Coordinates of C-alpha atoms and ligand atoms in Angstrom, one line a residue:
M124 CA 2.1 8.4 62.7
T125 CA 5.6 7.6 61.1
T126 CA 7.0 4.4 60.0
T127 CA 10.4 3.6 58.6
V128 CA 10.7 3.1 54.8
K129 CA 13.2 0.7 53.3
T130 CA 14.8 2.3 50.2
P131 CA 16.3 2.3 47.7
L132 CA 13.9 0.2 45.7
P133 CA 15.2 -2.4 43.2
T134 CA 15.6 -1.1 39.6
S135 CA 13.5 -2.4 36.8
D136 CA 16.6 -4.0 35.3
A137 CA 17.3 -5.8 38.5
L138 CA 13.7 -7.0 38.6
R139 CA 13.8 -8.1 35.0
S140 CA 16.9 -10.1 35.6
R141 CA 15.2 -11.9 38.6
V142 CA 12.2 -12.7 36.5
R143 CA 14.3 -14.2 33.7
D144 CA 16.3 -16.2 36.2
A145 CA 13.2 -17.5 38.0
L146 CA 11.4 -18.5 34.8
T147 CA 14.5 -20.2 33.4
A148 CA 15.0 -22.1 36.6
V149 CA 11.4 -23.4 36.6
G150 CA 11.7 -24.4 32.9
S151 CA 9.5 -21.8 31.2
S152 CA 10.4 -21.0 27.6
V153 CA 8.0 -18.1 27.2
T154 CA 9.0 -15.1 25.1
L155 CA 9.3 -12.0 27.2
G156 CA 8.7 -8.9 25.1
D157 CA 10.1 -5.4 25.7
P158 CA 8.0 -3.0 27.8
G159 CA 7.1 -0.9 24.8
A160 CA 5.9 -3.8 22.7
G161 CA 2.1 -4.5 22.5
G162 CA 0.3 -7.2 24.3
L163 CA -0.4 -7.9 28.0
T164 CA 1.9 -5.9 30.3
A165 CA 3.7 -7.5 33.2
S166 CA 4.4 -4.9 35.9
S167 CA 5.7 -4.7 39.4
P168 CA 4.1 -2.7 42.2
I169 CA 7.6 -2.5 43.8
N170 CA 8.5 0.4 41.5
G171 CA 5.4 0.7 39.4
D172 CA 7.2 -0.1 36.1
V173 CA 6.2 -2.3 33.2
L174 CA 8.8 -5.0 33.1
F175 CA 7.8 -7.0 30.1
T176 CA 5.0 -7.5 27.6
L177 CA 3.5 -10.9 26.8
R178 CA 1.4 -12.5 24.2
E179 CA -2.2 -12.2 25.3
S180 CA -4.5 -15.1 24.6
S181 CA -7.2 -14.6 22.0
I182 CA -10.8 -16.0 22.3
G183 CA -9.7 -18.6 19.8
D184 CA -6.9 -19.6 22.1
V185 CA -9.3 -20.1 25.0
D186 CA -11.6 -22.1 22.8
A187 CA -8.6 -24.4 21.9
A188 CA -7.5 -24.6 25.5
I189 CA -11.0 -25.7 26.5
A190 CA -11.1 -28.3 23.7
E191 CA -7.7 -29.7 24.7
A192 CA -8.7 -29.9 28.3
A193 CA -12.0 -31.5 27.4
H194 CA -10.2 -34.1 25.3
A195 CA -7.7 -34.8 28.0
Y196 CA -10.6 -35.3 30.4
T197 CA -11.8 -38.3 28.5
T198 CA -8.7 -40.3 29.5
W199 CA -7.8 -38.6 32.7
R200 CA -11.2 -39.4 34.3
L201 CA -10.4 -43.1 33.7
T202 CA -6.9 -42.9 35.2
P203 CA -7.0 -44.4 38.7
A204 CA -7.2 -41.7 41.3
P205 CA -3.9 -42.7 43.1
V206 CA -2.2 -42.6 39.7
R207 CA -3.6 -39.1 39.3
G208 CA -2.2 -38.4 42.7
A209 CA 1.3 -39.2 41.5
L210 CA 1.1 -36.2 39.2
V211 CA 0.2 -33.9 42.1
A212 CA 3.0 -35.5 44.2
R213 CA 5.5 -34.7 41.5
L214 CA 4.2 -31.1 41.3
G215 CA 4.7 -30.8 45.1
E216 CA 8.3 -32.0 44.7
L217 CA 9.0 -29.4 42.0
L218 CA 7.4 -26.7 44.2
V219 CA 9.8 -27.6 47.0
E220 CA 12.7 -27.5 44.6
H221 CA 11.7 -24.1 43.2
K222 CA 10.1 -22.5 46.2
A223 CA 12.5 -19.5 46.2
E224 CA 12.1 -18.8 42.5
L225 CA 8.3 -18.9 42.6
A226 CA 8.2 -16.8 45.7
A227 CA 10.4 -14.2 44.0
L228 CA 7.9 -14.0 41.2
V229 CA 5.1 -13.5 43.7
T230 CA 7.0 -10.7 45.4
I231 CA 7.7 -9.0 42.1
E232 CA 4.2 -9.1 40.8
A233 CA 2.0 -9.0 43.9
G234 CA 4.5 -7.0 46.1
K235 CA 4.4 -9.6 49.0
I236 CA 7.3 -9.5 51.5
T237 CA 9.6 -12.5 51.1
S238 CA 8.3 -14.4 54.1
E239 CA 4.7 -14.1 53.0
A240 CA 5.6 -15.1 49.4
L241 CA 7.4 -18.1 50.6
G242 CA 4.4 -18.9 52.9
E243 CA 2.2 -18.8 49.8
V244 CA 4.3 -21.3 48.0
Q245 CA 4.4 -23.4 51.1
E246 CA 0.6 -23.4 51.0
M247 CA 0.8 -24.9 47.5
I248 CA 3.1 -27.6 48.7
D249 CA 0.8 -28.3 51.6
V250 CA -2.3 -28.6 49.4
C251 CA -0.4 -30.9 47.1
E252 CA 0.3 -33.2 50.0
F253 CA -3.3 -33.0 51.1
A254 CA -4.5 -33.9 47.5
V255 CA -2.1 -36.8 47.2
G256 CA -3.6 -38.3 50.4
L257 CA -7.1 -37.5 49.1
S258 CA -6.4 -39.5 45.9
R259 CA -6.8 -42.6 48.0
Q260 CA -9.8 -41.4 50.0
L261 CA -12.4 -40.3 47.4
Y262 CA -15.1 -42.5 48.9
G263 CA -18.9 -42.5 49.0
K264 CA -21.4 -43.9 51.5
T265 CA -23.4 -47.2 51.5
I266 CA -26.8 -46.5 52.9
A267 CA -29.3 -49.0 54.4
S268 CA -32.0 -49.8 51.8
E269 CA -35.6 -50.2 52.8
R270 CA -36.0 -53.0 50.3
P271 CA -34.7 -56.6 50.9
G272 CA -31.9 -57.7 48.6
H273 CA -31.0 -54.2 47.6
R274 CA -27.9 -52.1 48.1
L275 CA -28.0 -48.2 48.1
M276 CA -24.8 -46.4 47.6
E277 CA -23.2 -43.2 46.5
T278 CA -20.4 -43.0 43.9
W279 CA -18.3 -39.9 43.2
H280 CA -17.2 -39.4 39.6
P281 CA -15.0 -36.7 38.0
L282 CA -16.9 -33.6 36.8
G283 CA -15.1 -32.4 33.6
V284 CA -13.2 -29.2 32.8
V285 CA -12.7 -26.8 35.7
G286 CA -12.3 -23.1 34.7
V287 CA -10.2 -21.4 37.4
I288 CA -10.2 -17.6 37.5
T289 CA -7.9 -16.1 40.1
A290 CA -7.2 -12.8 41.8
F291 CA -3.9 -10.9 42.0
N292 CA -3.4 -11.1 45.8
F293 CA -3.0 -14.9 46.0
P294 CA -1.5 -15.5 42.6
V295 CA -0.3 -19.0 43.2
A296 CA -2.0 -20.5 46.2
V297 CA -5.5 -20.2 44.9
W298 CA -4.6 -21.9 41.6
A299 CA -3.0 -24.7 43.6
W300 CA -6.0 -25.2 45.9
N301 CA -8.1 -25.7 42.8
T302 CA -5.8 -27.5 40.5
A303 CA -4.3 -30.0 43.0
I304 CA -7.8 -31.1 44.1
A305 CA -9.4 -31.0 40.7
L306 CA -6.6 -33.1 39.2
V307 CA -6.9 -35.9 41.8
C308 CA -10.7 -35.8 41.4
G309 CA -10.1 -36.6 37.7
D310 CA -10.9 -33.2 36.2
T311 CA -8.8 -31.1 33.9
V312 CA -8.2 -27.4 34.4
V313 CA -8.1 -24.2 32.3
W314 CA -6.6 -21.3 34.3
K315 CA -7.2 -17.6 33.8
P316 CA -4.9 -15.8 36.3
S317 CA -5.2 -12.2 37.2
E318 CA -4.0 -9.9 34.4
L319 CA -1.7 -8.4 37.1
T320 CA 0.2 -11.6 37.7
P321 CA 0.9 -13.4 34.4
L322 CA 4.6 -14.1 35.1
T323 CA 3.8 -16.0 38.3
A324 CA 1.2 -18.0 36.4
L325 CA 3.7 -18.9 33.7
G326 CA 6.1 -20.1 36.4
C327 CA 3.3 -22.4 37.9
Q328 CA 2.3 -23.7 34.5
A329 CA 5.9 -24.6 33.6
L330 CA 6.2 -26.6 36.8
L331 CA 3.0 -28.5 36.2
Q332 CA 3.9 -29.2 32.6
R333 CA 7.2 -30.6 33.8
A334 CA 5.5 -32.7 36.4
C335 CA 3.2 -34.1 33.6
A336 CA 6.2 -35.0 31.5
D337 CA 8.0 -36.7 34.5
V338 CA 5.0 -39.0 35.4
G339 CA 3.7 -39.5 31.8
A340 CA 0.5 -37.6 32.3
P341 CA -1.0 -35.7 29.3
V342 CA 0.1 -32.0 29.5
E343 CA -3.4 -31.0 28.4
V344 CA -4.8 -31.8 31.8
S345 CA -3.8 -28.2 32.6
R346 CA -4.1 -25.2 30.2
L347 CA -3.2 -21.6 30.9
V348 CA -4.8 -18.6 29.2
L349 CA -3.6 -15.0 29.8
G350 CA -5.6 -11.9 29.5
E351 CA -8.2 -9.6 31.0
R352 CA -11.9 -10.1 31.9
E353 CA -13.1 -11.1 28.4
I354 CA -10.8 -14.1 28.5
G355 CA -12.4 -15.1 31.8
E356 CA -15.9 -14.5 30.4
K357 CA -15.2 -17.1 27.7
L358 CA -14.6 -19.7 30.4
V359 CA -17.7 -18.5 32.2
D360 CA -20.0 -18.9 29.2
D361 CA -18.6 -22.1 27.6
P362 CA -20.8 -25.2 28.3
R363 CA -17.8 -27.5 28.1
V364 CA -16.6 -25.9 31.4
A365 CA -18.4 -27.9 34.0
L366 CA -17.3 -25.9 37.0
V367 CA -16.2 -22.2 37.1
S368 CA -14.1 -21.6 40.3
A369 CA -13.8 -17.8 40.5
T370 CA -11.9 -15.9 43.1
G371 CA -12.0 -12.1 43.2
S372 CA -14.2 -9.1 44.1
V373 CA -18.0 -9.2 44.8
R374 CA -18.4 -7.2 41.6
M375 CA -16.8 -10.0 39.6
G376 CA -18.9 -12.6 41.4
R377 CA -22.1 -10.7 40.6
Q378 CA -21.3 -11.0 36.9
V379 CA -19.9 -14.6 36.9
G380 CA -22.5 -16.3 39.2
P381 CA -25.7 -15.5 37.1
R382 CA -23.9 -16.2 33.8
V383 CA -22.8 -19.7 34.9
A384 CA -26.2 -20.4 36.4
A385 CA -27.9 -19.3 33.2
R386 CA -26.3 -22.3 31.4
F387 CA -26.8 -24.6 34.5
G388 CA -23.1 -24.8 35.0
R389 CA -21.6 -25.0 38.5
A390 CA -19.9 -22.0 40.1
L391 CA -17.6 -22.0 43.1
L392 CA -17.3 -18.3 44.2
E393 CA -14.6 -17.0 46.6
L394 CA -15.3 -13.3 46.8
G395 CA -14.5 -10.3 49.0
G396 CA -14.6 -10.1 52.8
N397 CA -15.1 -7.4 55.4
N398 CA -13.6 -9.2 58.4
A399 CA -14.0 -8.3 62.0
A400 CA -12.4 -9.2 65.3
V401 CA -14.2 -8.7 68.6
V402 CA -12.0 -7.9 71.6
T403 CA -13.6 -8.4 75.0
P404 CA -12.5 -7.2 78.4
A405 CA -11.5 -10.9 79.1
A406 CA -8.9 -10.8 76.2
D407 CA -5.1 -11.3 76.6
L408 CA -4.5 -7.8 75.1
D409 CA -0.8 -8.3 74.2
L410 CA -1.7 -11.5 72.2
A411 CA -4.7 -9.7 70.7
V412 CA -2.4 -6.8 69.5
R413 CA -0.1 -9.2 67.8
G414 CA -2.9 -11.0 66.1
I415 CA -4.6 -7.8 65.1
V416 CA -1.5 -6.1 63.6
F417 CA -0.6 -9.1 61.5
S418 CA -4.2 -9.5 60.2
A419 CA -4.8 -5.8 59.6
A420 CA -1.4 -4.6 58.2
G421 CA 0.1 -7.8 56.8
T422 CA 0.2 -8.0 53.0
A423 CA -0.5 -4.3 53.1
G424 CA -4.2 -5.0 53.8
Q425 CA -4.6 -6.9 50.6
R426 CA -5.8 -10.3 51.8
C427 CA -9.4 -11.4 51.4
T428 CA -9.2 -12.2 55.1
T429 CA -7.5 -8.9 56.1
L430 CA -8.9 -7.6 59.4
R431 CA -10.9 -4.5 58.5
R432 CA -13.1 -3.9 61.5
L433 CA -12.1 -4.0 65.2
I434 CA -15.1 -4.3 67.5
V435 CA -13.8 -3.6 71.0
H436 CA -15.4 -3.3 74.4
S437 CA -15.6 0.4 75.3
S438 CA -13.8 -0.2 78.6
I439 CA -10.6 -1.2 76.8
A440 CA -10.8 0.7 73.5
D441 CA -8.4 3.5 74.4
E442 CA -5.8 1.1 75.7
L443 CA -6.1 -1.2 72.8
V444 CA -6.0 1.5 70.1
A445 CA -2.9 3.1 71.8
K446 CA -1.1 -0.3 71.6
I447 CA -2.1 -0.9 68.0
V448 CA -0.9 2.6 67.0
A449 CA 2.4 2.1 68.8
A450 CA 2.9 -1.2 67.0
Y451 CA 2.0 0.4 63.7
R452 CA 4.8 3.0 64.3
Q453 CA 7.3 0.1 64.4
L454 CA 6.2 -1.4 61.1
P455 CA 8.9 -1.2 58.4
V456 CA 7.3 -0.2 55.1
G457 CA 9.1 -0.5 51.8
D458 CA 10.9 -2.9 49.4
P459 CA 9.3 -6.3 50.0
F460 CA 12.6 -8.0 49.1
A461 CA 14.5 -6.1 51.8
E462 CA 15.1 -8.0 55.1
G463 CA 12.9 -6.7 57.9
T464 CA 10.2 -5.1 55.7
L465 CA 6.8 -6.0 57.0
V466 CA 4.6 -3.9 54.7
G467 CA 5.2 -3.9 51.0
P468 CA 3.5 -1.8 48.3
L469 CA -0.2 -1.5 47.2
I470 CA -0.8 -3.2 44.0
H471 CA -1.5 -0.1 41.9
E472 CA -2.5 3.6 41.8
R473 CA -6.3 2.7 41.8
S474 CA -5.8 0.9 45.0
Y475 CA -4.1 3.9 46.6
R476 CA -6.9 6.2 45.3
D477 CA -9.5 3.8 46.8
M478 CA -7.7 4.1 50.1
V479 CA -7.6 7.9 50.1
G480 CA -11.2 8.0 49.1
A481 CA -12.2 5.6 51.9
L482 CA -10.3 7.6 54.5
Q483 CA -11.9 10.9 53.3
Q484 CA -15.4 9.3 53.5
A485 CA -14.6 7.9 57.0
E486 CA -13.7 11.4 58.1
A487 CA -16.9 12.8 56.6
E488 CA -18.7 10.1 58.6
G489 CA -17.1 11.2 61.8
G490 CA -14.0 9.0 61.9
E491 CA -10.7 10.0 63.4
V492 CA -7.8 8.8 61.2
T493 CA -4.3 7.9 62.3
G494 CA -1.8 7.0 59.6
G495 CA -2.7 6.3 56.0
E496 CA 0.0 8.6 54.6
R497 CA 1.8 7.8 51.3
H498 CA 5.6 7.5 51.4
D499 CA 7.7 9.3 48.8
V500 CA 10.0 6.6 47.6
G501 CA 11.2 8.4 44.5
D502 CA 9.1 6.4 42.1
E503 CA 5.8 8.1 41.1
G504 CA 4.2 4.8 40.0
A505 CA 4.9 2.9 43.3
F506 CA 2.4 3.3 46.2
Y507 CA 3.7 2.6 49.7
V508 CA 1.4 3.6 52.6
T509 CA 1.4 3.6 56.4
P510 CA -1.5 1.4 57.5
A511 CA -4.3 3.4 58.9
V512 CA -6.4 3.1 62.1
V513 CA -9.7 4.9 62.1
R514 CA -11.9 5.3 65.2
M515 CA -15.5 5.5 64.0
P516 CA -18.5 6.8 66.0
G517 CA -20.6 3.8 64.8
Q518 CA -21.7 1.7 61.8
S519 CA -21.5 3.6 58.6
A520 CA -21.4 3.1 54.8
V521 CA -17.6 3.1 54.6
V522 CA -17.3 0.5 57.3
H523 CA -19.6 -1.8 55.4
T524 CA -17.4 -1.6 52.3
E525 CA -14.3 -3.7 51.5
T526 CA -11.6 -1.3 50.6
F527 CA -8.6 -3.4 49.5
A528 CA -6.0 -1.5 51.5
P529 CA -4.7 -1.4 55.1
I530 CA -7.5 0.5 56.9
L531 CA -8.7 -0.8 60.3
Y532 CA -12.0 0.7 61.5
V533 CA -12.4 0.7 65.2
L534 CA -16.0 0.4 66.7
T535 CA -16.9 0.0 70.3
Y536 CA -19.6 -2.1 71.9
E537 CA -21.2 -2.6 75.4
T538 CA -22.7 -6.1 75.3
L539 CA -21.5 -9.2 73.5
D540 CA -24.9 -9.5 71.7
E541 CA -24.2 -6.1 70.3
A542 CA -20.7 -7.1 69.2
V543 CA -22.0 -10.2 67.5
A544 CA -24.6 -8.2 65.7
M545 CA -22.0 -5.7 64.6
N546 CA -19.8 -8.5 63.3
N547 CA -22.7 -9.8 61.2
A548 CA -23.9 -6.4 60.0
V549 CA -21.9 -6.3 56.8
P550 CA -23.0 -7.9 53.5
Q551 CA -19.8 -10.0 53.3
G552 CA -19.3 -13.2 55.4
L553 CA -15.7 -14.4 55.1
S554 CA -13.7 -14.4 58.3
S555 CA -14.1 -13.3 61.9
S556 CA -12.5 -13.8 65.3
I557 CA -12.9 -13.1 69.0
F558 CA -10.2 -12.4 71.5
T559 CA -11.2 -13.6 74.9
L560 CA -10.1 -16.0 77.6
D561 CA -13.8 -16.5 78.7
I562 CA -15.1 -19.7 77.3
R563 CA -18.7 -18.6 77.5
E564 CA -17.9 -15.6 75.3
A565 CA -15.9 -17.7 72.9
E566 CA -18.6 -20.3 72.5
R567 CA -21.3 -17.7 72.1
F568 CA -19.3 -16.3 69.2
L569 CA -18.9 -19.7 67.5
G570 CA -22.5 -20.8 68.1
A571 CA -25.5 -20.9 65.7
D572 CA -26.5 -17.3 66.7
G573 CA -22.8 -16.2 66.7
S574 CA -20.6 -15.1 63.8
D575 CA -22.3 -15.7 60.4
C576 CA -18.9 -16.1 58.6
G577 CA -17.4 -19.1 56.9
I578 CA -14.4 -18.7 59.2
A579 CA -14.7 -17.9 63.0
N580 CA -11.6 -18.0 65.1
V581 CA -10.8 -17.7 68.8
N582 CA -7.6 -15.9 70.0
I583 CA -6.1 -15.6 66.5
G584 CA -6.6 -13.1 63.8
T585 CA -8.9 -13.3 60.8
S586 CA -6.2 -14.1 58.2
G587 CA -3.6 -17.0 57.8
A588 CA -5.8 -20.0 57.3
E589 CA -4.4 -23.6 57.1
I590 CA -5.1 -25.7 54.0
G591 CA -6.6 -28.6 56.1
G592 CA -9.9 -26.7 56.7
A593 CA -12.5 -25.7 54.1
F594 CA -11.9 -22.1 53.1
G595 CA -14.7 -19.7 52.0
G596 CA -17.5 -17.5 53.2
E597 CA -21.2 -16.7 53.3
K598 CA -23.4 -14.0 51.9
E599 CA -21.7 -11.8 49.3
T600 CA -18.5 -13.8 49.8
G601 CA -20.2 -16.3 47.5
G602 CA -20.7 -19.4 49.6
G603 CA -17.9 -21.5 47.9
R604 CA -15.5 -23.7 49.9
E605 CA -12.0 -24.7 48.7
S606 CA -8.9 -26.4 49.9
G607 CA -9.3 -28.9 52.8
S608 CA -12.0 -30.9 54.6
D609 CA -14.6 -32.2 52.1
S610 CA -14.2 -29.3 49.6
W611 CA -13.3 -31.9 47.0
K612 CA -17.0 -32.7 46.6
A613 CA -17.4 -29.5 44.6
Y614 CA -15.1 -30.9 42.0
M615 CA -16.9 -34.2 41.5
R616 CA -20.4 -35.3 40.7
R617 CA -22.4 -37.7 42.9
A618 CA -24.3 -40.7 41.5
T619 CA -26.8 -42.5 43.8
N620 CA -26.8 -46.2 42.8
T621 CA -29.5 -48.8 43.8
V622 CA -28.5 -52.4 43.1
N623 CA -31.1 -55.1 43.3
Y624 CA -29.4 -58.5 43.9
S625 CA -32.7 -60.3 44.7
A626 CA -35.1 -62.1 42.4
E627 CA -38.0 -59.8 43.4
L628 CA -38.8 -56.2 42.3
P629 CA -40.2 -54.5 45.4
L630 CA -41.0 -50.8 44.8
A631 CA -39.9 -48.1 47.2
Q632 CA -42.5 -46.6 49.7
G633 CA -44.5 -49.9 49.4
V634 CA -46.0 -48.9 46.0
T635 CA -47.6 -51.7 44.1
F636 CA -47.9 -51.6 40.3
G637 CA -49.8 -54.4 38.5
Ligands
NAD942 P1 -11.1 -8.8 40.5 O1 -12.5 -9.2 40.8 O2 -10.8 -7.5 40.0 O3 -10.4 -9.9 39.5 C1 -10.4 -11.3 39.9 C2 -10.3 -12.1 38.6 O4 -11.6 -12.1 37.9 C3 -9.3 -11.6 37.6 O5 -8.6 -12.7 37.0 C4 -10.2 -10.9 36.6 O6 -9.6 -10.8 35.3 C5 -11.4 -11.8 36.6 N1 -12.7 -11.1 36.2 C6 -13.1 -9.9 36.5 N2 -14.4 -9.7 36.0 C7 -14.7 -10.9 35.3 C8 -15.8 -11.3 34.6 N3 -16.9 -10.6 34.5 N4 -15.8 -12.6 34.1 C9 -14.8 -13.4 34.2 N5 -13.6 -13.0 34.9 C10 -13.6 -11.8 35.5 O7 -10.3 -9.0 41.9 P2 -8.8 -8.6 42.3 O8 -8.7 -7.1 42.4 O9 -7.8 -9.4 41.5 O10 -8.7 -9.3 43.8 C11 -9.1 -8.7 45.0 C12 -10.5 -9.2 45.4 O11 -10.5 -10.6 45.4 C13 -10.9 -8.7 46.8 O12 -12.2 -8.4 46.8 C14 -10.6 -9.9 47.6 O13 -11.3 -9.9 48.8 C15 -11.0 -11.0 46.7 N6 -10.4 -12.3 47.0 C16 -11.2 -13.3 47.6 C17 -10.6 -14.5 48.0 C18 -11.4 -15.5 48.7 O14 -11.0 -16.7 48.8 N7 -12.6 -15.2 49.1 C19 -9.2 -14.7 47.8 C20 -8.5 -13.7 47.2 C21 -9.1 -12.5 46.8

């Protein structure tokens, strides 16, 4: 399978200059070190080069950041929620103003094509708008009391410092989902971004600090710490961090979840997915192909919601696979900044090696691979691949594993019950979809004995969620929910209040005492 490759790639000097321009425009005054200097490296998957080095946070820096955020919390929690909303509203305005610059940083560090990078910043703007509205809707319930002259109610209070740990593939949106909501809820935030995307994080932090200055909020409501896993571990273990919201691999979640639980902290885990789409004989196949190709090949297969398994009725499998392979042939792969590119680079060499290993394992397990080749773009350190389609004879170990690269495994089914069971057969439970025009099939998939995922769609792919819904998944995906709906409740604590306004003291359940 051949795809066109957009070259030449931008030079490192050109990328450095774009980074400097973007960071200056957003108001960051960070010192960017030369590539050879020590510290945290900032690289680009576009050409695989180290662009800059940055000062890495020490454990002492994290300690200080937590202390500052904890101190800011003592006043921020008492600031009226709509006033807290004004800070998030200002952040949203600055994001609108600097959308292009922030998106350029996302493209440089995460390799997303421009349209997807702009979409990610738009998601930040959307969640800011949502959070501003929420700042006037943080309400509890009043519940009928069984006792006369008593009122029973729920009050929602701020929680404390929220430690936000994020993955490379959504370097800005996930921070915004957490931070915009946490701030209106009265919490303060310490952010540990992926070590692969520190420049993007510096851009976000600069905008939030400006927003704080503009509305007169303490800048300590948001702190940024840069570094690798050990820096995240400090947030995980520190009892001053009330909630650890961690996004990343299942491997990371397995470490973070028990450590936070051991100190009775709260964890919100958004981990890996292994998402499937069921395509039935009643599907609109052309619409299905469009949804499948975007979900499977978009972001070079590096979304948590990427479509990784296609479960197709045996009667239409040959036709559908032929259409997908034909569509894949048209996908322009290459420089994510170039107009028309639809598939950018993999994040790094390890990701490419994982893809090669998975394809070899799939072949050993009886799979027939189409695509998956690496393109020679003249830069040894850059990894551009043609998305792969793999027809599998049945369920197997490789199909049950999330390989963070564009591999679509195709499995066939005979009955819808079998298709639903195949959808649910993996340890992860993030996203799923069904393509059908038959309402009975659709409702079966969405029902209590249907898809076991946090996201179940009809006639759209598995990726590209809107911020208005709660986002997250079940099983090894971690169970957390972020962004819209009532996800804000994870960022607050609930107090149940019983108020006795009578002159009597009746006890609940009719108990008498003396
Ligand atoms: P990763 O797990 O390697 O790293 C994620 C973050 O966790 C990084 O900031 C990393 O430094 C930190 N980290 C790793 N181990 C840690 C530990 N023991 N303690 C504290 N922090 C630790 O993930 P990645 O490669 O950056 O991202 C890809 C993965 O993230 C995929 O599995 C993808 O599905 C998942 N993801 C999930 C969601 C979701 O919402 N469910 C969203 C985006 C990405």
